Coordinates of C-alpha atoms in Angstrom, one line a residue:
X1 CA -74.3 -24.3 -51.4
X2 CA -77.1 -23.8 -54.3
X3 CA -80.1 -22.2 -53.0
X4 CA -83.5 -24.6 -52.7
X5 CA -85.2 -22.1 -54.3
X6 CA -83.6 -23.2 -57.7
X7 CA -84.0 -27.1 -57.1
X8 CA -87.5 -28.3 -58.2
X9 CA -89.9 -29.3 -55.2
X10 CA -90.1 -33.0 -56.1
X11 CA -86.6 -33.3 -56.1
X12 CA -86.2 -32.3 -52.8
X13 CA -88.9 -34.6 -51.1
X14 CA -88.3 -37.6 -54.0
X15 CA -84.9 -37.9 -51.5
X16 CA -86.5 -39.0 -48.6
X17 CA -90.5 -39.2 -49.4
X18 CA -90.4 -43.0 -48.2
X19 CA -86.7 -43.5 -46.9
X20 CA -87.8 -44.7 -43.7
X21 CA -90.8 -46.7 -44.6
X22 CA -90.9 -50.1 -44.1
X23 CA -94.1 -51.3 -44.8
X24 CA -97.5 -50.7 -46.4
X25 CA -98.7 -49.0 -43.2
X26 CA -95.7 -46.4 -42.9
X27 CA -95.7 -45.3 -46.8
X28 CA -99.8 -45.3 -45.5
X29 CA -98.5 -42.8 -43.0
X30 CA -96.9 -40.6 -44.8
X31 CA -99.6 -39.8 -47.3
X32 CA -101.9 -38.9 -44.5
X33 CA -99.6 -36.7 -43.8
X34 CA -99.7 -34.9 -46.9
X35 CA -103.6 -35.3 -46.4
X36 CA -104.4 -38.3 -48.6
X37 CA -107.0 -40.7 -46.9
X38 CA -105.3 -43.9 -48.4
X39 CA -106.2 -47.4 -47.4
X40 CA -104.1 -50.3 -47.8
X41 CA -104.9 -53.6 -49.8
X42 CA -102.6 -56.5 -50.1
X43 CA -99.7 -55.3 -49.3
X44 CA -100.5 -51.9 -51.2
X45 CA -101.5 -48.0 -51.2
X46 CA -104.2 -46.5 -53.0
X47 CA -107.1 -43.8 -52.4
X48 CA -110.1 -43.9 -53.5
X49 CA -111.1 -41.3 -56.4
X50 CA -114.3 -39.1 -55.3
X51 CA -116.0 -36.1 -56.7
X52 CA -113.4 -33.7 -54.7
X53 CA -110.0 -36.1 -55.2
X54 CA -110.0 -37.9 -58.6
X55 CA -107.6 -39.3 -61.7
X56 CA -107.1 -38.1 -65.2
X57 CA -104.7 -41.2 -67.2
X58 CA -103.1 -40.3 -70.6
X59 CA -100.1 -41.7 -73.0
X60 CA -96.7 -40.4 -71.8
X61 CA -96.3 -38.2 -74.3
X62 CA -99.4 -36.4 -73.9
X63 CA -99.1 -36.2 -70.6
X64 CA -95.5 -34.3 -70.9
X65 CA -97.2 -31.8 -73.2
X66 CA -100.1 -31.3 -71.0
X67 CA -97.8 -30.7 -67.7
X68 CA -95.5 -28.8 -69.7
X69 CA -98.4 -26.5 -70.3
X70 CA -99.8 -26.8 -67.1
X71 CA -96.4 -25.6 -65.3
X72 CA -95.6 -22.6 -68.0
X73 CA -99.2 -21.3 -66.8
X74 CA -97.2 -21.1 -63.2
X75 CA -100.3 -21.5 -61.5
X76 CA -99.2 -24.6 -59.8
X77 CA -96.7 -25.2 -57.2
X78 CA -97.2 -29.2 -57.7
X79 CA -98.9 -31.2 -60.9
X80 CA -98.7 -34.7 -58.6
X81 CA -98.4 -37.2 -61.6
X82 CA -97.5 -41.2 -61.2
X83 CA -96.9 -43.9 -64.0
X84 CA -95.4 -47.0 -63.8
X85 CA -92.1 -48.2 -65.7
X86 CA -93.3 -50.3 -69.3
X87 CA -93.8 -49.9 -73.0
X88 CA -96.9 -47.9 -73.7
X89 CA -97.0 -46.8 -70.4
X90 CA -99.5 -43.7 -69.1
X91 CA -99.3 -40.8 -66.6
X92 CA -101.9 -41.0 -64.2
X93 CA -102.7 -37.4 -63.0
X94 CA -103.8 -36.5 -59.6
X95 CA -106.4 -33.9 -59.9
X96 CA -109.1 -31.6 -57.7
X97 CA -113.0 -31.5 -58.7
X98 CA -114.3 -30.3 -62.0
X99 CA -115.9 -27.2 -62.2
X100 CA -118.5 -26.6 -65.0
X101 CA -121.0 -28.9 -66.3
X102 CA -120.8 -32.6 -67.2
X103 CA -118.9 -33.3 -70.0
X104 CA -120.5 -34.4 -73.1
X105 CA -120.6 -38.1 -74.9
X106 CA -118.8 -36.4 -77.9
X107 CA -116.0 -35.2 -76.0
X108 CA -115.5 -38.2 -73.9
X109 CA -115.4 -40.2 -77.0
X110 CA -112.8 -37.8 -78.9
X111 CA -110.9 -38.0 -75.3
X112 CA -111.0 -42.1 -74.9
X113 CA -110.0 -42.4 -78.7
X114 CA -106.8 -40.9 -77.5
X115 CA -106.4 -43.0 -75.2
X116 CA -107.3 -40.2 -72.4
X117 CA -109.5 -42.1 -69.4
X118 CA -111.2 -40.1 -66.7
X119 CA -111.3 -42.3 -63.3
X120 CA -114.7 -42.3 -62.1
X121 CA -115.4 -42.2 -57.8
X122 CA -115.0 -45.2 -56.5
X123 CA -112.2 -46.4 -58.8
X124 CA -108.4 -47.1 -57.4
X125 CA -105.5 -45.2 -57.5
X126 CA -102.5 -47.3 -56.8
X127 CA -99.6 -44.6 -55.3
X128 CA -96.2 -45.2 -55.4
X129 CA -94.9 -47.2 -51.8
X130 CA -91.1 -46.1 -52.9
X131 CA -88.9 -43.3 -54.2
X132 CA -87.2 -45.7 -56.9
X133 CA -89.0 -46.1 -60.4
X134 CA -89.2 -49.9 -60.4
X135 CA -92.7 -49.9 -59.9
X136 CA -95.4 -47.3 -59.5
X137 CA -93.4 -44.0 -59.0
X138 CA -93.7 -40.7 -59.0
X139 CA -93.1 -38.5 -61.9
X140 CA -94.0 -35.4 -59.9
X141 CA -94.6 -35.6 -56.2
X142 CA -97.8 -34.2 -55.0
X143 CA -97.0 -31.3 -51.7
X144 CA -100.3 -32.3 -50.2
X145 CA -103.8 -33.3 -51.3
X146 CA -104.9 -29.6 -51.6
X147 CA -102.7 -28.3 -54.2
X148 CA -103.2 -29.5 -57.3
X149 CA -105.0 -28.7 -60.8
X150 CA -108.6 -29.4 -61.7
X151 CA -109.8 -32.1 -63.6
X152 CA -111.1 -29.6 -65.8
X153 CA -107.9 -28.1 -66.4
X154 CA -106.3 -31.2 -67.0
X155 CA -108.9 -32.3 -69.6
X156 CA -109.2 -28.9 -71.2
X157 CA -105.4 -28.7 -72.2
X158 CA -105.4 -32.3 -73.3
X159 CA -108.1 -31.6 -75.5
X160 CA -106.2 -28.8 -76.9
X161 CA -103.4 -30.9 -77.6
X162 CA -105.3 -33.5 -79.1
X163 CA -107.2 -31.2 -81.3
X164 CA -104.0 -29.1 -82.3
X165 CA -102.6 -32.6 -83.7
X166 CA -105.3 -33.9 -85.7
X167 CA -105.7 -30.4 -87.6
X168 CA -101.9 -30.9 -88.2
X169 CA -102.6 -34.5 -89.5
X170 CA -105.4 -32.8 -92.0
X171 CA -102.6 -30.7 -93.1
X172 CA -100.7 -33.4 -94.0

């Protein structure tokens, strides 16, 4: 029998995160029990982004490089990401506060041209209500609410990938 030790964590719980749910309410359930206060709309699950609990969305393949990086830094057990199944499709990061001062029109431009967008408190997060990628699904599985990177580490490593490429495309 392999140990757990060497199977990711998102592997384990993708097995049976929502097996038993039934309903809006259960797959509700569940995320409070990873510490999410979730509320459900028509038939759905989302929270709420705030200062302390927010959402950083970015193409695909940014978003590999940036967990990629994120995960080879070993600082984070979990990098909870969601994204839905379609062409040009993002990944929606789940991410703590920001630390650090404001960031700047310039750099939310350079971000937004990218295609990079920084959910403000009070938007919606729609979560994932199964463990199948037919809809909204998980691409990594948050443990709980508390563990997670910043928004400023997010954004600070997508900016480095974003400004790594377009020096390459001067090069060019």
């Amino acid at each position: 029998m392999p140990s757990l030790g060497s199977v990711e964590p998102e592997r384990i719980q993708g097995v049976v995160m929502f097996e038993r749910c039934h309903s809006a309410h259960e797959v509700a359930y569940v995320y409070r029990g990873l510490g999410f206060a979730v509320s459900c709309f028509y038939g759905r699950v989302s929270l709420t982004a705030t200062p302390t609990l927010g959402a950083v969305a970015m193409p695909a393949g940014l978003g590999a490089q940036v967990r990629a990086h994120l995960e080879e830094e070993s600082r984070w057990v979990a990098i909870p990401i969601l994204s839905y199944p379609r062409a040009q499709r993002e990944w929606v990061f789940l991410v703590g506060p920001a630390w650090g001062g404001k960031l700047g029109e310039h750099t939310i431009a350079q971000l937004e041209e990218r295609g990079v967008r920084i959910l403000e408190s009070g938007q919606r997060v729609w979560l994932p209500m199964t463990d199948h990628p037919t809809g909204w699904y998980w691409v990594s599985q948050p443990l709980n609410a508390k563990t997670m990177p910043s928004r400023t580490s997010v954004i600070a490593v997508a900016r480095q990938f974003i400004a790594s490429s377009e020096l390459a495309a001067a090069w060019r």
